[in-house]
Short mmCIF file of C-alpha atoms in Angstrom, two decimals:
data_model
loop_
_atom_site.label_atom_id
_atom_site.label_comp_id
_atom_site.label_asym_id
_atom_site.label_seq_id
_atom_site.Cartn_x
_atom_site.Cartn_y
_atom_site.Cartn_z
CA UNK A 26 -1.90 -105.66 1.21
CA UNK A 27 -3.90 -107.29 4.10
CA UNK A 28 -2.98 -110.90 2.91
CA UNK A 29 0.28 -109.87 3.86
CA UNK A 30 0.46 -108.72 6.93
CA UNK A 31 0.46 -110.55 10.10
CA UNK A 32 -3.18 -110.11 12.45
CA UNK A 33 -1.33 -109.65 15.34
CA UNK A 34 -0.84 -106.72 17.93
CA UNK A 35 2.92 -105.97 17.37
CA UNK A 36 2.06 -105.88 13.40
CA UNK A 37 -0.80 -103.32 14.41
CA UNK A 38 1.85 -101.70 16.31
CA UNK A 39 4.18 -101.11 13.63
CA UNK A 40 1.41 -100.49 10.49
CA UNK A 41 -0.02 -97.26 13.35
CA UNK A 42 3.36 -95.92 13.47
CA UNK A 43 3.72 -96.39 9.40
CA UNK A 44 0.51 -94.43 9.11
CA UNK A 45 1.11 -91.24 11.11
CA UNK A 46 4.69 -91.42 9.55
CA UNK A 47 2.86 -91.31 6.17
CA UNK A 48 0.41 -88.81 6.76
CA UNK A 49 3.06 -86.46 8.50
CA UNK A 50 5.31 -86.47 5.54
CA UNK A 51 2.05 -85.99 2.74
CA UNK A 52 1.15 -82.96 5.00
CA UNK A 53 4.80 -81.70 4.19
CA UNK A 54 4.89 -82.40 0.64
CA UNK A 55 1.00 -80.91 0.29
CA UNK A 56 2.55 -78.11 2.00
CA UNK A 57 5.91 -78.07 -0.26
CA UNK A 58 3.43 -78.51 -3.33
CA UNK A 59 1.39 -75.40 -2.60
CA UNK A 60 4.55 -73.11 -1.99
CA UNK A 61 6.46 -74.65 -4.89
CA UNK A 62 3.05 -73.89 -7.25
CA UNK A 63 2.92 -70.24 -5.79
CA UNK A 64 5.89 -69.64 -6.54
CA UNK A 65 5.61 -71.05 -9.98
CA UNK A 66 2.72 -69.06 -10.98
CA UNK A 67 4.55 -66.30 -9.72
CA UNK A 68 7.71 -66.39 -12.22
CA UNK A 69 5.12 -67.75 -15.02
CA UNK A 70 3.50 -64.08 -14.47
CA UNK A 71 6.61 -61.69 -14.38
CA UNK A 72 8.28 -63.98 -17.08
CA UNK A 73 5.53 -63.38 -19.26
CA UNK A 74 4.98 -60.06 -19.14
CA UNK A 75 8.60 -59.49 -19.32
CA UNK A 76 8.45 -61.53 -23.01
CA UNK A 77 6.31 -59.07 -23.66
CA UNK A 78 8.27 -55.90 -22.76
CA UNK A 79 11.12 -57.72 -24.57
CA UNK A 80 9.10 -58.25 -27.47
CA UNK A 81 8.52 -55.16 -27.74
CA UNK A 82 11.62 -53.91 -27.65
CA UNK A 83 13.19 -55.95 -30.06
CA UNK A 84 10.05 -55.01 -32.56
CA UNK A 85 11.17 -51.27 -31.78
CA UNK A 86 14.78 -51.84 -32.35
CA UNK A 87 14.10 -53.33 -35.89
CA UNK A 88 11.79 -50.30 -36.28
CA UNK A 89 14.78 -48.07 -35.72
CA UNK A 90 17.27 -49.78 -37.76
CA UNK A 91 15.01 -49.89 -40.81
CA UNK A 92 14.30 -45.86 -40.52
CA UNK A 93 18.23 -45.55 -39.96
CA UNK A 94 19.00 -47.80 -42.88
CA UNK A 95 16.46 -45.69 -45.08
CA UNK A 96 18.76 -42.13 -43.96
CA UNK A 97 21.90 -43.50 -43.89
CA UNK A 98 24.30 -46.02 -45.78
CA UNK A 99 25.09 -49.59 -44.74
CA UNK A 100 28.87 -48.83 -45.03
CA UNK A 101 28.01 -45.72 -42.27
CA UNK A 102 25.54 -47.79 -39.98
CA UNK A 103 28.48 -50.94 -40.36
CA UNK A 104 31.47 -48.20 -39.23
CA UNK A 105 28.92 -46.89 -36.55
CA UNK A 106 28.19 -50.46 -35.16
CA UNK A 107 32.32 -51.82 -35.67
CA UNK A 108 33.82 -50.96 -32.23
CA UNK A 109 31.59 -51.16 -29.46
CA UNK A 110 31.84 -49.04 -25.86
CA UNK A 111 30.47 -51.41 -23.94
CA UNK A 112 30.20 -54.87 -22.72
CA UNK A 113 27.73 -57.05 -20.74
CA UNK A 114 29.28 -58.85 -18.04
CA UNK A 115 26.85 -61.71 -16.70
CA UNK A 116 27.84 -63.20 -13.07
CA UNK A 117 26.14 -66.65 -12.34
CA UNK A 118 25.77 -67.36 -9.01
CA UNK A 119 23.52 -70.50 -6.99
CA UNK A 120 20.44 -70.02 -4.97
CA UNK A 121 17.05 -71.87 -4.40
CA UNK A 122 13.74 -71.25 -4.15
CA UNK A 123 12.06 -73.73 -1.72
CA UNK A 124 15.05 -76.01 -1.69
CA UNK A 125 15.07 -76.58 -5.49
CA UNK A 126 18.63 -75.12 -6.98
CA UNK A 127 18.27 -72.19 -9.18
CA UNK A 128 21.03 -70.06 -11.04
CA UNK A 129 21.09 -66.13 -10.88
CA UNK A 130 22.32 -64.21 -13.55
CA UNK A 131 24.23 -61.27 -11.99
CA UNK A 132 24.84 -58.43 -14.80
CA UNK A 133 25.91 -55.31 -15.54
CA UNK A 134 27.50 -53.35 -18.34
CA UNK A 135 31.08 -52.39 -18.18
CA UNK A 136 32.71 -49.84 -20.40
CA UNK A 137 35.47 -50.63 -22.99
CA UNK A 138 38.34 -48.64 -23.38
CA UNK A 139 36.90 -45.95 -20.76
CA UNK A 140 34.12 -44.93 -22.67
CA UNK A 141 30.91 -44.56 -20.09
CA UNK A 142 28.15 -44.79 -22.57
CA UNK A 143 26.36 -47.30 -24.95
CA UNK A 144 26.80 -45.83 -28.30
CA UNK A 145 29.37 -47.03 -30.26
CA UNK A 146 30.37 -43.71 -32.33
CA UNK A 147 29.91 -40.25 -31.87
CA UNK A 148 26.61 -38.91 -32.66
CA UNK A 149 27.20 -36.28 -35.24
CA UNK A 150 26.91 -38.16 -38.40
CA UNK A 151 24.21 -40.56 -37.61
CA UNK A 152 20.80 -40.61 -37.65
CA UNK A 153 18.94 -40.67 -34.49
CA UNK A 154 16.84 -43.75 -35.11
CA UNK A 155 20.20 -45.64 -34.72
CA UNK A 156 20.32 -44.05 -31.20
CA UNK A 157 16.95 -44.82 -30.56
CA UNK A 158 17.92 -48.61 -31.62
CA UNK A 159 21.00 -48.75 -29.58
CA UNK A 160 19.58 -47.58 -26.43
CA UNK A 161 16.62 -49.51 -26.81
CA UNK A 162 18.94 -52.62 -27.58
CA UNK A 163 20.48 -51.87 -24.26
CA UNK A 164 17.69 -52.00 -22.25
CA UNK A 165 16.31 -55.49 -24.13
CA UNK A 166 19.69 -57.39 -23.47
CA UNK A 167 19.56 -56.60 -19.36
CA UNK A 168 15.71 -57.79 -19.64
CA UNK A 169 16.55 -60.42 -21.90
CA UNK A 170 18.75 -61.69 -18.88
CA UNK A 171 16.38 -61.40 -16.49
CA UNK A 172 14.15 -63.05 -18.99
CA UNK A 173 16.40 -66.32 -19.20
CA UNK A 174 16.75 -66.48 -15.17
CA UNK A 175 13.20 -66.53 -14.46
CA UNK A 176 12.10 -69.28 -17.36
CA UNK A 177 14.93 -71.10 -16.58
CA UNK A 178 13.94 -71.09 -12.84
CA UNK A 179 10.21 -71.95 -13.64
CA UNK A 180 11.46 -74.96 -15.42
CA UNK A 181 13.06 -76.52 -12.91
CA UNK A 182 10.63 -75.42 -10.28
CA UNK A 183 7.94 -77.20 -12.79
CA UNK A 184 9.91 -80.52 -12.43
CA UNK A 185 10.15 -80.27 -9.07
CA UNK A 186 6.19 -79.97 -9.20
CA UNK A 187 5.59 -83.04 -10.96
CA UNK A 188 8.09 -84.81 -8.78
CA UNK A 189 6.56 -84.03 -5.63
CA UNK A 190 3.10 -83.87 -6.70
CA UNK A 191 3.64 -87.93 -7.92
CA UNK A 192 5.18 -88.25 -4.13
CA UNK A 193 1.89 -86.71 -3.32
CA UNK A 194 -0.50 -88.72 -4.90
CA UNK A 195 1.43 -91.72 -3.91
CA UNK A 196 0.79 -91.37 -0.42
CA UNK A 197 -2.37 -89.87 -0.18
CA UNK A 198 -4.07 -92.54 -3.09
CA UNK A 199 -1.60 -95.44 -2.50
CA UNK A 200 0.64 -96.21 0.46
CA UNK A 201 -1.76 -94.45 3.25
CA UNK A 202 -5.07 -96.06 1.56
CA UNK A 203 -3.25 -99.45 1.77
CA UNK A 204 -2.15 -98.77 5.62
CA UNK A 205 -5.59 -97.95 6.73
CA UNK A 206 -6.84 -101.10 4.85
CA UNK A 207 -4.26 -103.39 6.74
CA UNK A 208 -4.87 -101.57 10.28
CA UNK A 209 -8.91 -102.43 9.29
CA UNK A 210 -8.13 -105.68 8.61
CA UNK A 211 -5.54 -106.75 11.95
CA UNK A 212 -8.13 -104.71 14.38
CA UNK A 213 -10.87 -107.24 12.50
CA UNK A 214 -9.16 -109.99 12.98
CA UNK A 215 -8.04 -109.32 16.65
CA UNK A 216 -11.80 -108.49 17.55
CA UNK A 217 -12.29 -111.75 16.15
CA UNK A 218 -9.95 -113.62 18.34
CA UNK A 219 -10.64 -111.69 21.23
CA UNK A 220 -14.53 -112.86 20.90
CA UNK A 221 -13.50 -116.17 20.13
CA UNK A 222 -11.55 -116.18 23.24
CA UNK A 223 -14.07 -114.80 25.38
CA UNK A 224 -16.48 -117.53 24.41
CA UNK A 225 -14.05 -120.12 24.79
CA UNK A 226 -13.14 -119.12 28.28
CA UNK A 227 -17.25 -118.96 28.70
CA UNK A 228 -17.32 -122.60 27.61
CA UNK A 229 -14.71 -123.22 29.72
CA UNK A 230 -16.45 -121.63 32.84
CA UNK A 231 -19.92 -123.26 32.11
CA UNK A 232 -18.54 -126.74 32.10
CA UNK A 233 -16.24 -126.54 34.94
CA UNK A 234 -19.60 -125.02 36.80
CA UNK A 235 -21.63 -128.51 35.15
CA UNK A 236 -18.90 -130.25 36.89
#
């Protein structure tokens, strides 16, 4: 980059003002970085030990199906299962987390046809593992919500990492290394002229003196 620049004062000037520009904006994205990887790790944490609940769950719910299977019919668990007494309603809304756009999945359940609970049938002719499963099932599809919010808000804060952490590395390894090199190289070269100056005007003094 110095073979490009001008050695003069105004150029010096200009490069100075370039370089605290550069190194105030690589303290904000340094700063941005570390709050955006915080934040990160923290949804990489509670989203995976929320996959794990979920797993869980889901392993239990096929648990309970087989044991209701094995006490009751398929035609009884399939009329059990056919008209269902509630619904989940999922909101999205917009938010952000450190300035990068997330989604929120609002949800709740809502009952169908005035019915306030999650079993689909009345629970006199059917085996209590298929309760077990239901409720269970219940529980699994609010986490499994929750679940999709958070991964799909670590993805995009992980893009936003490598994005700024490029941005980073450009300044700190790249556009401030090169600034430096040019400020070196004008102050050189000014020192140089200055000297040479101040031996001319030496010269200049000695002969008018030999005069």
């Amino acid at each position: 980059m110095q073979t490009r620049v001008n050695p003069n004062r105004m150029e010096l000037l200009r490069l100075r003002a370039r370089l605290s520009t550069a190194e105030r904006g690589h303290k904000l994205l340094k700063d941005k970085h570390d709050e955006l990887m915080q934040r990160f790790l923290e949804l990489v944490w509670e989203s995976r030990d929320l996959r794990e609940k979920v797993e869980a769950q889901l392993e239990s719910v096929s648990t309970s199906m087989v044991l209701a299977t094995a006490t009751a019919s398929p035609a009884v668990i399939e009329s059990a299962l056919l008209f269902p007494k509630q619904r989940l309603d999922v909101q999205v809304r917009h938010d952000s987390i450190v300035g990068v756009p997330i989604v929120r999945f609002d949800h709740s359940w809502e009952s169908v046809g005035g019915e306030a609970d999650h079993y689909p049938y009345g629970p006199a002719h059917t085996p209590a593992d298929l309760d077990a499963a239901i409720k269970t099932l219940s529980e699994a599809l609010s986490d499994l919500v929750r679940l999709a919010e958070l991964e799909k808000a670590a993805e995009l804060l992980a893009v936003e990492l490598e994005r700024t952490r490029r941005r980073v590395n450009a300044l700190e390894y790249v556009l401030i290394p090169q600034l430096q090199e040019s400020i070196r190289y004008i102050t050189m070269k000014l020192d140089e002229a200055e000297r040479s100056n101040i031996v001319r005007l030496m010269k200049v003094k000695q002969m008018n003196e030999q005069a």
